[in-house]
Coordinates of C-alpha atoms in Angstrom, one line a residue:
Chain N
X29 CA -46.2 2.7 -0.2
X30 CA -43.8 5.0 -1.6
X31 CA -45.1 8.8 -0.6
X32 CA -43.2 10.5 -3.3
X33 CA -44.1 9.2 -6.3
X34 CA -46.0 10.2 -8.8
X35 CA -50.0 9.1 -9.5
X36 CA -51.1 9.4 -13.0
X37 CA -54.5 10.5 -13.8
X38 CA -56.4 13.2 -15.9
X39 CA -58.4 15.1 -12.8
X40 CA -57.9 19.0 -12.8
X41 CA -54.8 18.9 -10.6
X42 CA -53.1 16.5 -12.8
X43 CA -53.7 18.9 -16.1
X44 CA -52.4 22.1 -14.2
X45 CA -49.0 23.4 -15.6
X46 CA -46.4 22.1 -13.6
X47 CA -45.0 25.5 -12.8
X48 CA -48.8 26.3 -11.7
X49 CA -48.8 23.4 -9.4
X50 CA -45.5 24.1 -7.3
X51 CA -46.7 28.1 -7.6
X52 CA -49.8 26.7 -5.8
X53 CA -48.3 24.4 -3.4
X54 CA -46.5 27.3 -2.2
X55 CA -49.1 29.5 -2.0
X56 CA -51.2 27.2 0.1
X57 CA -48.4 26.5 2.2
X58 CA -48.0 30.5 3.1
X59 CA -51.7 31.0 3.3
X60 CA -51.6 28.2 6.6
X61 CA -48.5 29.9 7.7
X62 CA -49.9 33.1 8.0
X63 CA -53.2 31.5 9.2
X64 CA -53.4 32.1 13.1
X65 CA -57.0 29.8 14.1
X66 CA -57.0 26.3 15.0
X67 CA -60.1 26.3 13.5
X68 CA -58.6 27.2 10.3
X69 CA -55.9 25.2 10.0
X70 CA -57.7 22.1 10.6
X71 CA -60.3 23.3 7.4
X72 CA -57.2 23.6 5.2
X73 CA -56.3 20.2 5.9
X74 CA -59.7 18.8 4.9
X75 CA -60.0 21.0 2.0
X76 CA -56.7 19.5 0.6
X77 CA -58.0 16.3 1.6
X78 CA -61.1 16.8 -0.4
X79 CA -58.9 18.5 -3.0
X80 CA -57.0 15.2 -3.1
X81 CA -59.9 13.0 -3.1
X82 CA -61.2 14.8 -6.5
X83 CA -57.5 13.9 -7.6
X84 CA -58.1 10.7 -6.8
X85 CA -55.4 11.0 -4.3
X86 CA -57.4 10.2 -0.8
X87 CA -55.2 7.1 0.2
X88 CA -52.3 9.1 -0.5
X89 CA -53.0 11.9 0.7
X90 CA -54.6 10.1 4.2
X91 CA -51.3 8.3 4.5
X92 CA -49.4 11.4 4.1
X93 CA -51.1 13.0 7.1
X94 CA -50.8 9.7 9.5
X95 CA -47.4 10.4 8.7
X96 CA -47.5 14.0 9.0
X97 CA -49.2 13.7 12.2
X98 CA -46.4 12.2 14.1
X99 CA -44.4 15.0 12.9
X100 CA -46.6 17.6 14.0
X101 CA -47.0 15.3 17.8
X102 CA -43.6 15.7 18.4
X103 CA -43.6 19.4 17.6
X104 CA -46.9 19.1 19.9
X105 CA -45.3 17.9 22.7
X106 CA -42.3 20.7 23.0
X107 CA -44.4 23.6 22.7
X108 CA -46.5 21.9 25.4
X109 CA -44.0 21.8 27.0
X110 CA -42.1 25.0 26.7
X111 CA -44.2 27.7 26.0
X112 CA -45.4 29.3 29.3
X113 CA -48.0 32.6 28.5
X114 CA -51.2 32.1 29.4
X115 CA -53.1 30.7 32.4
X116 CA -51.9 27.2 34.3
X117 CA -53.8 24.6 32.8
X118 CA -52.1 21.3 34.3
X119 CA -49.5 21.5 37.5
X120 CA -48.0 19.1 39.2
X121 CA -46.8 19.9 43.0
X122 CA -46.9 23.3 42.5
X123 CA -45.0 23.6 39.3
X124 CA -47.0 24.4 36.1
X125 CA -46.8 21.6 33.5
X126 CA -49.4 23.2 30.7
X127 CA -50.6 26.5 30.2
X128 CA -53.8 27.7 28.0
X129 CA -51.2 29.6 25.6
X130 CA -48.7 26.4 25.5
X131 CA -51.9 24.1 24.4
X132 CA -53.0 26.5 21.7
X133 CA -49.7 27.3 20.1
X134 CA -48.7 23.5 20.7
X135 CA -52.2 22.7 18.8
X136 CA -51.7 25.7 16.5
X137 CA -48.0 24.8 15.1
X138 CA -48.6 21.0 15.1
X139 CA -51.5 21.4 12.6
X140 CA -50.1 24.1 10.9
X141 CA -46.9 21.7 9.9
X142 CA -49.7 19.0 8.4
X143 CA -51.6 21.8 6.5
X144 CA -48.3 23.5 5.2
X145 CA -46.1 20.0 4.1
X146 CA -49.6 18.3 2.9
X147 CA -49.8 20.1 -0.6
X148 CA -46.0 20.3 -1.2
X149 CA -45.9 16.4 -0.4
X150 CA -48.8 16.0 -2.8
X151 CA -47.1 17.9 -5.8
X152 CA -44.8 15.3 -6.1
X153 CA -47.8 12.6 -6.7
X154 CA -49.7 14.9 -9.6
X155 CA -46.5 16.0 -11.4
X156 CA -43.5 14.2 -13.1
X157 CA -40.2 15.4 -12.1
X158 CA -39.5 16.0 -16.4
X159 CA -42.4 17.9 -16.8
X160 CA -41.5 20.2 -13.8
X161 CA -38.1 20.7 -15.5
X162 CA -39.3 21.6 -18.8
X163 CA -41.7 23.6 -17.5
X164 CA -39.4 25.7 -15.5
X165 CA -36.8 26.2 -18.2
X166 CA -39.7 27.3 -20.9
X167 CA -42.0 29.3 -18.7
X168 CA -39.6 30.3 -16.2
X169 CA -36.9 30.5 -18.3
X170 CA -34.6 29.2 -15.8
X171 CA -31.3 28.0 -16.8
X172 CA -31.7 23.9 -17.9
X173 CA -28.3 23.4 -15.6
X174 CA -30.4 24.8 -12.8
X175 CA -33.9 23.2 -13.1
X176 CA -31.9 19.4 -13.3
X177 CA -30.4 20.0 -10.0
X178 CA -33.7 20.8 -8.4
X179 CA -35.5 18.3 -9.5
X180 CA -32.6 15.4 -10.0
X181 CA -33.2 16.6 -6.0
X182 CA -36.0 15.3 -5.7
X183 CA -35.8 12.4 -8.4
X184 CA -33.3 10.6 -6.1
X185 CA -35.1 10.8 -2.9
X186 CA -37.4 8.2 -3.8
X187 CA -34.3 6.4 -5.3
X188 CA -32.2 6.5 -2.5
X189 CA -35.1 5.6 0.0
X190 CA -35.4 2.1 -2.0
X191 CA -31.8 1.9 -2.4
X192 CA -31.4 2.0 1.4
X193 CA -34.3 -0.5 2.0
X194 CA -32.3 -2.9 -0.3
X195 CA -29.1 -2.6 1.9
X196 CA -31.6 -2.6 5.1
X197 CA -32.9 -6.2 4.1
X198 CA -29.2 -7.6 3.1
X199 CA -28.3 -6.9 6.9
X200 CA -31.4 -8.2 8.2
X201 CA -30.4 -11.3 6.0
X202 CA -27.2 -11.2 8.0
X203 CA -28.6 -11.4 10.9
X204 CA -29.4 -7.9 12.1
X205 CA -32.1 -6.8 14.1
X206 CA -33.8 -3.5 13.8
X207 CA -36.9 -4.2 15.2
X208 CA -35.7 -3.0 18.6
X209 CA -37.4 -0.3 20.7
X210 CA -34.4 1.2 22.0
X211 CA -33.5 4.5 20.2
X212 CA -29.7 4.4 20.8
X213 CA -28.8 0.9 19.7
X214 CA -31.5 1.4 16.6
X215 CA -29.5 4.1 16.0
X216 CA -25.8 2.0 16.2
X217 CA -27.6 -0.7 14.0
X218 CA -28.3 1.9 11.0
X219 CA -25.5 3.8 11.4
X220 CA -23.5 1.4 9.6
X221 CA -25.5 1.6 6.6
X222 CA -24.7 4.9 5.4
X223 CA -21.1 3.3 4.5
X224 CA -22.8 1.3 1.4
X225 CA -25.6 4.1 0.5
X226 CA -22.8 6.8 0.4
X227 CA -20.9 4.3 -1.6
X228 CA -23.6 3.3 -3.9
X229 CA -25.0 6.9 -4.3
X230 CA -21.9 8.6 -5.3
X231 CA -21.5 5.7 -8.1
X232 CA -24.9 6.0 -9.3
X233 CA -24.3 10.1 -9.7
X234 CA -20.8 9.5 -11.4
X235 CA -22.7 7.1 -13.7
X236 CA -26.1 9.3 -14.2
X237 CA -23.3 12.2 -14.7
X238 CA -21.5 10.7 -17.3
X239 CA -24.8 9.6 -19.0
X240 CA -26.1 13.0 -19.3
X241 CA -22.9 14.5 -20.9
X242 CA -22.6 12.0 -23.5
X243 CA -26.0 12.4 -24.3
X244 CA -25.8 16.3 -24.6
X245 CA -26.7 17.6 -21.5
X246 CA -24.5 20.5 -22.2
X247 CA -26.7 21.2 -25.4
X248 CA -29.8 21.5 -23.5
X249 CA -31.6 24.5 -24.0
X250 CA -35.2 26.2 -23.3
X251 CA -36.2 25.0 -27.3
X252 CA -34.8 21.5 -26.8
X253 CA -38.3 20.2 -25.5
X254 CA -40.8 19.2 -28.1
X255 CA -43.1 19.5 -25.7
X256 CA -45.1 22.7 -24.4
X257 CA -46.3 23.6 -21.2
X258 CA -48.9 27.0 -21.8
X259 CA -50.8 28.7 -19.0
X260 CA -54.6 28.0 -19.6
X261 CA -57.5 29.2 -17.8
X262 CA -57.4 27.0 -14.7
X263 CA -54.2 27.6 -14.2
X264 CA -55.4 31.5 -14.1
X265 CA -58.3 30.1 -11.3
X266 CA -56.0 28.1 -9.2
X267 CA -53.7 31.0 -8.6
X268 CA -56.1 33.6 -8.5
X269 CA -58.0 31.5 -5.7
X270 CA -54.8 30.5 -3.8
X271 CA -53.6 34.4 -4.1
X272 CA -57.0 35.6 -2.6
X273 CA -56.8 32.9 0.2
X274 CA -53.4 34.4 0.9
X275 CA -54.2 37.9 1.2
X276 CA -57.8 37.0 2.9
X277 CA -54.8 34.9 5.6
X278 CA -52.9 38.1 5.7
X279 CA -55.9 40.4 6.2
X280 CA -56.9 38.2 9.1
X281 CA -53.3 38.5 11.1
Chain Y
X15 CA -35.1 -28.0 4.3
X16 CA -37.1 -25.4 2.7
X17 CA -41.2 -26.4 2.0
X18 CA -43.6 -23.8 0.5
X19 CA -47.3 -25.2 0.6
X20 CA -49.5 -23.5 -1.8
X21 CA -48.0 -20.0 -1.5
X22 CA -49.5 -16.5 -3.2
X23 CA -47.5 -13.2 -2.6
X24 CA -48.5 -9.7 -4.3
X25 CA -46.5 -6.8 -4.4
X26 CA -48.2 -3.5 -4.1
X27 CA -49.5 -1.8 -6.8
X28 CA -47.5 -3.6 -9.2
X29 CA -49.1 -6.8 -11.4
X30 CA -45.9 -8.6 -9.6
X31 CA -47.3 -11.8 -7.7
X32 CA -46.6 -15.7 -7.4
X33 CA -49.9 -17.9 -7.1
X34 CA -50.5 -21.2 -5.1
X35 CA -47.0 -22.5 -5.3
X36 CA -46.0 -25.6 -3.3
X37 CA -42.6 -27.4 -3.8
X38 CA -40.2 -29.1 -1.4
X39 CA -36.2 -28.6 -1.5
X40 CA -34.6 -31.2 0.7
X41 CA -31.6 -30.7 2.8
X42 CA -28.4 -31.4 0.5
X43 CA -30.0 -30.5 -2.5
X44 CA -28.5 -27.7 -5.6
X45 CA -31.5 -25.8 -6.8
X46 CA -31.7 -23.5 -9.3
X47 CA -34.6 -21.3 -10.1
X48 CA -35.0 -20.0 -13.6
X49 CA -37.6 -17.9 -15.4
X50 CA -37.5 -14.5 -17.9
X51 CA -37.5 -11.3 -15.8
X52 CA -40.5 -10.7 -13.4
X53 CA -41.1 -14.6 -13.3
X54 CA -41.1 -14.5 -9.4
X55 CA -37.7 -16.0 -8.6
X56 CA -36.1 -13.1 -6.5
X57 CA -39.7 -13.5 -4.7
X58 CA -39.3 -17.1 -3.9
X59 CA -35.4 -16.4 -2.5
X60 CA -36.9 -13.7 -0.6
X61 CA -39.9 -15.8 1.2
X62 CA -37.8 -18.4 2.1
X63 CA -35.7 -16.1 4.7
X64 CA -38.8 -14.3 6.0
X65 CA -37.5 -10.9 4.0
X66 CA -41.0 -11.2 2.0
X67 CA -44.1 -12.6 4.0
X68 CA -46.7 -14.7 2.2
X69 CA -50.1 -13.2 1.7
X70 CA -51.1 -16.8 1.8
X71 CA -49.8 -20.2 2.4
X72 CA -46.9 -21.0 4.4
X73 CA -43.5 -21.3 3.8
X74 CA -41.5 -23.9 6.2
X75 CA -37.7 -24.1 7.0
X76 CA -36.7 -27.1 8.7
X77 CA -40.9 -27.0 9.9
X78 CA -40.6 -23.4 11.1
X79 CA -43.0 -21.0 9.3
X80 CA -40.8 -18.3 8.2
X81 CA -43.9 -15.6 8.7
X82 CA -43.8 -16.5 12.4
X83 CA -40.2 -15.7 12.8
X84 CA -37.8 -12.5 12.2
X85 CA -35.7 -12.8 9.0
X86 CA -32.2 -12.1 11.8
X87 CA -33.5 -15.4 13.6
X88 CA -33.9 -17.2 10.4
X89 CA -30.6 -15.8 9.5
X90 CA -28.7 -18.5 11.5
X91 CA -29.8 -20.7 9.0
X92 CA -29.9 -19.2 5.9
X93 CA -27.4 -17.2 4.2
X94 CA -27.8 -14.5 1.3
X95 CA -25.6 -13.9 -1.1
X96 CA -27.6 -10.9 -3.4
X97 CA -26.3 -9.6 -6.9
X98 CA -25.2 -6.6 -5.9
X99 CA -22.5 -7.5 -3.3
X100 CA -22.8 -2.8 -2.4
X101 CA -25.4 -3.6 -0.6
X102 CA -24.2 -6.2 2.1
X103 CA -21.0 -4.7 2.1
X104 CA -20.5 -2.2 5.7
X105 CA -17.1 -2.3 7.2
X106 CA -14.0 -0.7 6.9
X107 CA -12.1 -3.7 6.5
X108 CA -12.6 -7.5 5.1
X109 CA -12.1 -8.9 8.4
X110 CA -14.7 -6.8 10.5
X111 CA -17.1 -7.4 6.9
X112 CA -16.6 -11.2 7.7
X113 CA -17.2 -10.9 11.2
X114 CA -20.1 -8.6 10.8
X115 CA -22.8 -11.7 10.6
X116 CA -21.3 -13.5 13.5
X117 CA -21.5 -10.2 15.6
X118 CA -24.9 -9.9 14.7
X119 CA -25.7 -13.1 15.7
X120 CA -24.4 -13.3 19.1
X121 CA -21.1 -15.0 18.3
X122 CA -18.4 -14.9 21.3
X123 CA -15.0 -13.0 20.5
X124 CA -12.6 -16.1 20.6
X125 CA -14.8 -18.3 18.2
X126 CA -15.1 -15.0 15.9
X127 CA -11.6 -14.3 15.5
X128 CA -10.7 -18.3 14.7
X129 CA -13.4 -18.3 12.5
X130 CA -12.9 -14.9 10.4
X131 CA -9.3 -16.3 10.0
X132 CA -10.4 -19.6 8.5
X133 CA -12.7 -17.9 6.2
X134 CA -10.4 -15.4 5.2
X135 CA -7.7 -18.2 4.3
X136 CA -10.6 -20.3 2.4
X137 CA -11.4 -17.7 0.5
X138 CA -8.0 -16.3 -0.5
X139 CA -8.8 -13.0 1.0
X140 CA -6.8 -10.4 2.9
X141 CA -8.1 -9.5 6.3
X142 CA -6.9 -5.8 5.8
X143 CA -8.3 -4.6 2.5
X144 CA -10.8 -2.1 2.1
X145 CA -13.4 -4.1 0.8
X146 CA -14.9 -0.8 -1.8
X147 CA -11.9 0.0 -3.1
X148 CA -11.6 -3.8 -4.4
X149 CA -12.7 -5.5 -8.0
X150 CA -16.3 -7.0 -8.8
X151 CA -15.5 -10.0 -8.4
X152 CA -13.7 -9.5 -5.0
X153 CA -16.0 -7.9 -3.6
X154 CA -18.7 -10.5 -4.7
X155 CA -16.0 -12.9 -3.0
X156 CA -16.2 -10.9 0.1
X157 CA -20.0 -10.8 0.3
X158 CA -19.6 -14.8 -0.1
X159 CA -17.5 -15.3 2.4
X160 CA -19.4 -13.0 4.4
X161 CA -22.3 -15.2 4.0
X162 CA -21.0 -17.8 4.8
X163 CA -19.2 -17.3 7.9
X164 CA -22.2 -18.5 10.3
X165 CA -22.6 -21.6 8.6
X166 CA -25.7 -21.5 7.3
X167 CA -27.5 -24.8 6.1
X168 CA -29.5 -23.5 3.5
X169 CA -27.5 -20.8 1.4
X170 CA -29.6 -18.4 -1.4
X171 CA -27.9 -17.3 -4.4
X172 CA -29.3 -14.4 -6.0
X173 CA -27.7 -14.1 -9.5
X174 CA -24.1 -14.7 -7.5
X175 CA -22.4 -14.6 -10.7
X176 CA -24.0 -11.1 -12.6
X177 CA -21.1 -9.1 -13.7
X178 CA -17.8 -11.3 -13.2
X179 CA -15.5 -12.4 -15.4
X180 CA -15.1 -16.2 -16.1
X181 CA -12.2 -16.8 -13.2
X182 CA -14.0 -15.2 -10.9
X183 CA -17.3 -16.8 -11.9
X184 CA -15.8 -20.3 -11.8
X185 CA -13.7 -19.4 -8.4
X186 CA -17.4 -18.3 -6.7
X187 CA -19.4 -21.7 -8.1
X188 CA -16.8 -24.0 -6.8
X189 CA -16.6 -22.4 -3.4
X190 CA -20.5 -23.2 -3.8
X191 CA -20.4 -26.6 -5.1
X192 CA -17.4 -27.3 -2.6
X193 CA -20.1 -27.1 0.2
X194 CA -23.1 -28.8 -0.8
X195 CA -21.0 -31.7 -1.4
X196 CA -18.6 -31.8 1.6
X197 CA -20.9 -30.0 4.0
X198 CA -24.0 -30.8 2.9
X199 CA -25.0 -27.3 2.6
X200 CA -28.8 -26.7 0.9
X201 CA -28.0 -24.6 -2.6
X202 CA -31.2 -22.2 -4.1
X203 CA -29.7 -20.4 -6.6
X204 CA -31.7 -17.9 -9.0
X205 CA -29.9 -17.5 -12.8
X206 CA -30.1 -16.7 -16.0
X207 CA -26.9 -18.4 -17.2
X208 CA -28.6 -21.6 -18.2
X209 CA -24.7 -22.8 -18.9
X210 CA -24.4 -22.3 -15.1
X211 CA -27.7 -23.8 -14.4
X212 CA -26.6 -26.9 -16.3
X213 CA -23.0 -27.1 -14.9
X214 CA -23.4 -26.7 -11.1
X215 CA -27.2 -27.9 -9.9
X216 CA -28.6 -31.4 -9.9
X217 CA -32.6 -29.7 -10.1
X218 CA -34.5 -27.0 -11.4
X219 CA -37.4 -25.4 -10.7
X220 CA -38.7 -23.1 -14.3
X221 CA -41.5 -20.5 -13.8
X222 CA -43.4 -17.9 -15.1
X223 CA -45.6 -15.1 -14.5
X224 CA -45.1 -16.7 -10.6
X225 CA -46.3 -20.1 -11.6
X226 CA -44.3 -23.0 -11.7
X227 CA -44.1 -24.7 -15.1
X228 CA -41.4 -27.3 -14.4
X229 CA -39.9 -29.1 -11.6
X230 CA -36.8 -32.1 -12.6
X231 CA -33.8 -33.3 -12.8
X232 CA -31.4 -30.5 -15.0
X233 CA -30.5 -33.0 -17.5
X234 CA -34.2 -33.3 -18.0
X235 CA -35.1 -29.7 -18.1
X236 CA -32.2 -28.5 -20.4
X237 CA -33.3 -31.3 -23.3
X238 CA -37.1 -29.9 -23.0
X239 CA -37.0 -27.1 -25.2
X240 CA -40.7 -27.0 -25.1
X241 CA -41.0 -26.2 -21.5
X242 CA -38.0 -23.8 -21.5
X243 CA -39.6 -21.8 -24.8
X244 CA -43.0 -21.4 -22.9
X245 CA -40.7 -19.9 -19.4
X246 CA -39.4 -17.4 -22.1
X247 CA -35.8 -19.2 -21.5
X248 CA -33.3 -20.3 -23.8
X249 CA -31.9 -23.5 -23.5
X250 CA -27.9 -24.3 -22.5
X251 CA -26.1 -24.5 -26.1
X252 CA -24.9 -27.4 -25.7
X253 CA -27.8 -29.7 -25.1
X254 CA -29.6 -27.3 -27.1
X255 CA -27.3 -28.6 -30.1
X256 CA -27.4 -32.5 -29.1
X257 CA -31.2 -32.4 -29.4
X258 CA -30.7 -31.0 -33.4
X259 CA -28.2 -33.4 -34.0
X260 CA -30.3 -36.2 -32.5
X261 CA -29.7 -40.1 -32.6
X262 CA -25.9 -40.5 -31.0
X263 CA -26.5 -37.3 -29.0
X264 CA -29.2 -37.8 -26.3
X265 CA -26.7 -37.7 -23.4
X266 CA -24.8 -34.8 -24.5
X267 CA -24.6 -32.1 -22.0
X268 CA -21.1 -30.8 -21.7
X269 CA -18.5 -29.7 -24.5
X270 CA -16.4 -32.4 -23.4
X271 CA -19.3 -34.9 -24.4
X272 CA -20.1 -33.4 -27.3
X273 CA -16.6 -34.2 -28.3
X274 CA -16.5 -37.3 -27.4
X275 CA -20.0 -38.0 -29.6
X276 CA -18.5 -36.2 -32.3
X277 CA -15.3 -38.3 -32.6
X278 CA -17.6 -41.8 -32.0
X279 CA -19.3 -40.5 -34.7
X280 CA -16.6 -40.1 -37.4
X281 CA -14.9 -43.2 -36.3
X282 CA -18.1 -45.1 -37.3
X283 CA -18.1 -43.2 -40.0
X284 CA -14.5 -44.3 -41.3
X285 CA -15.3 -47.9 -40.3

């Protein structure tokens, strides 16, 4: 399953202005940053999972935490591991191993990075890259030059993560094995790879680059869209809900 | 060689699938696979060296199911040669590209280094080039060779020729056809150059929407324009013509025998 891409649909997150959407994913992410309970953090993951199940996004958004998850183990394990206030919770011939502030901070920052990526990662399946560039330029009134870069950005990643599963399966087809446990030769075995993605990747820009200028990209301006992007009234809700869960966050600190 | 027995695969959230396909490809044999676009034939080239798994049936090389072992095993036997020769391509140099495979597949150093050089002098390359900074068609030359170099017995073409010139294409197919006949070597190629279809393989297999409509001898397949118009395929030219033209012409395939016809014709004309 690709993570990235986009899910179409009509639900309430899928009409939001684009610019509303990233504003929002944002804004949620702060509000868990600024959060400092356990308790919370694990709500605002299962309010964005509920969020994302009105979207029709559950399966994504369940996969997106799995993955999150290890992420936020691994972040788990070196707080665990190196943050030493609090009481001794674990020792091991007289040397402390866990202590009560290690286990909450190791608890607190491991959910906190599932709650903070979760809504960014799920912009990207309730909002096409074009509309986010539009958007920006005609709302935002960014420069067009600008907006493509950000989100040709994020166009390619999903581009460049098939592109690099292509050139993984013509080396398995060789004969190469990467289904080994060992992290240094896993790591000798992809190493390799980057040679054809670099090479393919800088051909595919030179190409998407000399496809824009000959069809005008220079010409692009903020009236150049036919299409308009206007702030309606949920867009109003969303933010003024995500603005008050930011300051309530703050207030709490 | 190759046996698929009632095989189904589905792709993700695509309407992308082959369903209940069962053919045999005996050791020796030239295959080609045609079909429009999204017919299933990359799919099929991809099950048979374990890169795609089957979400039912089995598919057999030599009587090994290929979902039962990893695609760098089956790799000793099957070679891959895909369209877009970028994305085999690794090394710095042609000889370290050719020797890649062997590397990978536990060859010693002494028979490595004898074999990169006979490769490298089969296929007219230079050991010392940079394989990226080559043509297409080199570098589609080096992905060949590359391969090759293990000696596979049952070698998968995946639209080999997409994007060469003529020489290059011609070069490429007689490598190819140089090997099934003196080695033996299995040939599946996918294509949608029916003149190439009709010029280097003996049988084709025609599908669509991952079913298979046809299975015959080329000759066969190229005259039946019925079965090529419902596979969304259009026919070699020059059978294509001999069926029009009709009585005289039933064993035209090649320019050369469409010449030949042509001139019988007109001296029974004259007579």
């Amino acid at each position: 399953m690709n993570l990235l891409s986009v899910m179409p649909g009509d639900s309430f997150l899928h009409r939001l202005n684009p610019v509303t959407k990233l504003a929002a994913a944002f804004l949620y992410g702060i509000g868990c940053i600024l959060c400092d309970s356990i308790a919370m953090e694990v709500v605002f993951i299962l309010l964005m999972l509920l969020i994302s199940a009105s979207a029709g996004l559950l399966p994504r958004a369940l996969a997106l935490t799995r993955r999150l998850l290890v992420l936020g183990l691994f972040m788990f394990v070196i707080q665990l591991l190196f943050v030493r206030t609090g009481a001794p919770l674990l020792s091991l011939g007289g040397v402390t191993l866990v202590t009560t502030g290690g286990l909450r901070s190791a608890l607190l920052l491991s959910l906190r990075v599932v709650a903070t990526m979760l809504p960014l990662m799920l912009f990207f399946a309730v909002t096409q890259m074009n509309d986010l560039c539009n958007a920006l330029v005609k709302r935002l009134h960014l420069p067009y030059r600008y907006a493509f870069i950000i989100t040709t950005a994020f166009r390619f990643v999903p581009l460049f993560s098939s592109e690099f599963a292509e050139i993984q399966d013509a080396q398995r087809a060789r004969g190469v094995d990467f289904e080994t446990k060992n992290l240094v030769r896993k790591v000798k075995l992809v190493a390799p790879l980057c040679v054809p993605l670099l090479v393919s990747s800088l051909k595919k820009v030179n190409s998407s680059a000399i496809s824009a200028e000959l069809r005008g990209f220079e010409m692009r301006g903020r009236e150049s869209g036919y299409k308009e992007y206007p702030f309606g009234k949920n867009d109003a809700l969303a933010l003024a809900l995500l603005v008050l869960m930011v300051a309530l966050c703050a207030a709490l600190l | 060689m190759i046996r698929f027995e009632d095989v189904s695969f589905h792709y993700p959230h695509t309407q992308a699938s082959i369903e209940g396909l069962s053919f045999h490809i005996a050791k020796g044999e030239f295959v080609a696979l045609i079909g429009a676009n999204g017919a299933g034939k990359s799919t099929i080239s991809r099950l048979c060296n374990g890169l795609l798994r089957p979400s039912a049936g089995r598919v057999l090389l030599d009587g090994e199911d290929t979902s039962q072992t990893p695609t760098s095993r089956l790799a000793r036997k099957v070679g891959f040669l895909f369209q877009n020769p970028d994305r085999q391509i690794c090394e710095n140099t042609v000889r370290e590209e050719i020797a890649f495979s062997m590397k990978a597949q536990g060859w010693d150093e002494q028979a490595i280094a004898g074999r990169v050089e006979e490769i490298l002098a089969a296929f007219d390359l230079a050991g010392d080039w940079f394989p990226f900074e080559r043509s297409r068609g080199e570098r589609q030359r080096i992905a060949l060779a590359g391969a090759l170099a293990c000696e596979p017995q049952l070698l998968i073409l995946d639209e080999p020729t997409t994007g060469l010139d003529y020489r290059e294409c011609i070069r490429i197919m007689d490598y190819v056809t140089a090997l099934n006949r003196d080695k033996g070597v299995t040939v599946l190629m996918v294509s949608h150059d029916m003149e190439l279809v009709q010029d280097y393989a003996r049988r084709v297999l025609v599908l669509e929407g991952g079913k298979l409509l046809g299975d015959g001898d080329v000759k066969r397949v190229m005259k039946d324009e019925a079965l090529l118009r419902s596979a969304r395929v259009l026919p070699a030219q020059i059978p294509a013509l001999a069926l029009r033209l009709g009585e005289g012409f039933e064993d035209v395939y090649t320019i050369a025998e469409m010449a030949g016809a042509i001139q019988k014709r007109r001296a029974e004309a004259s007579r």
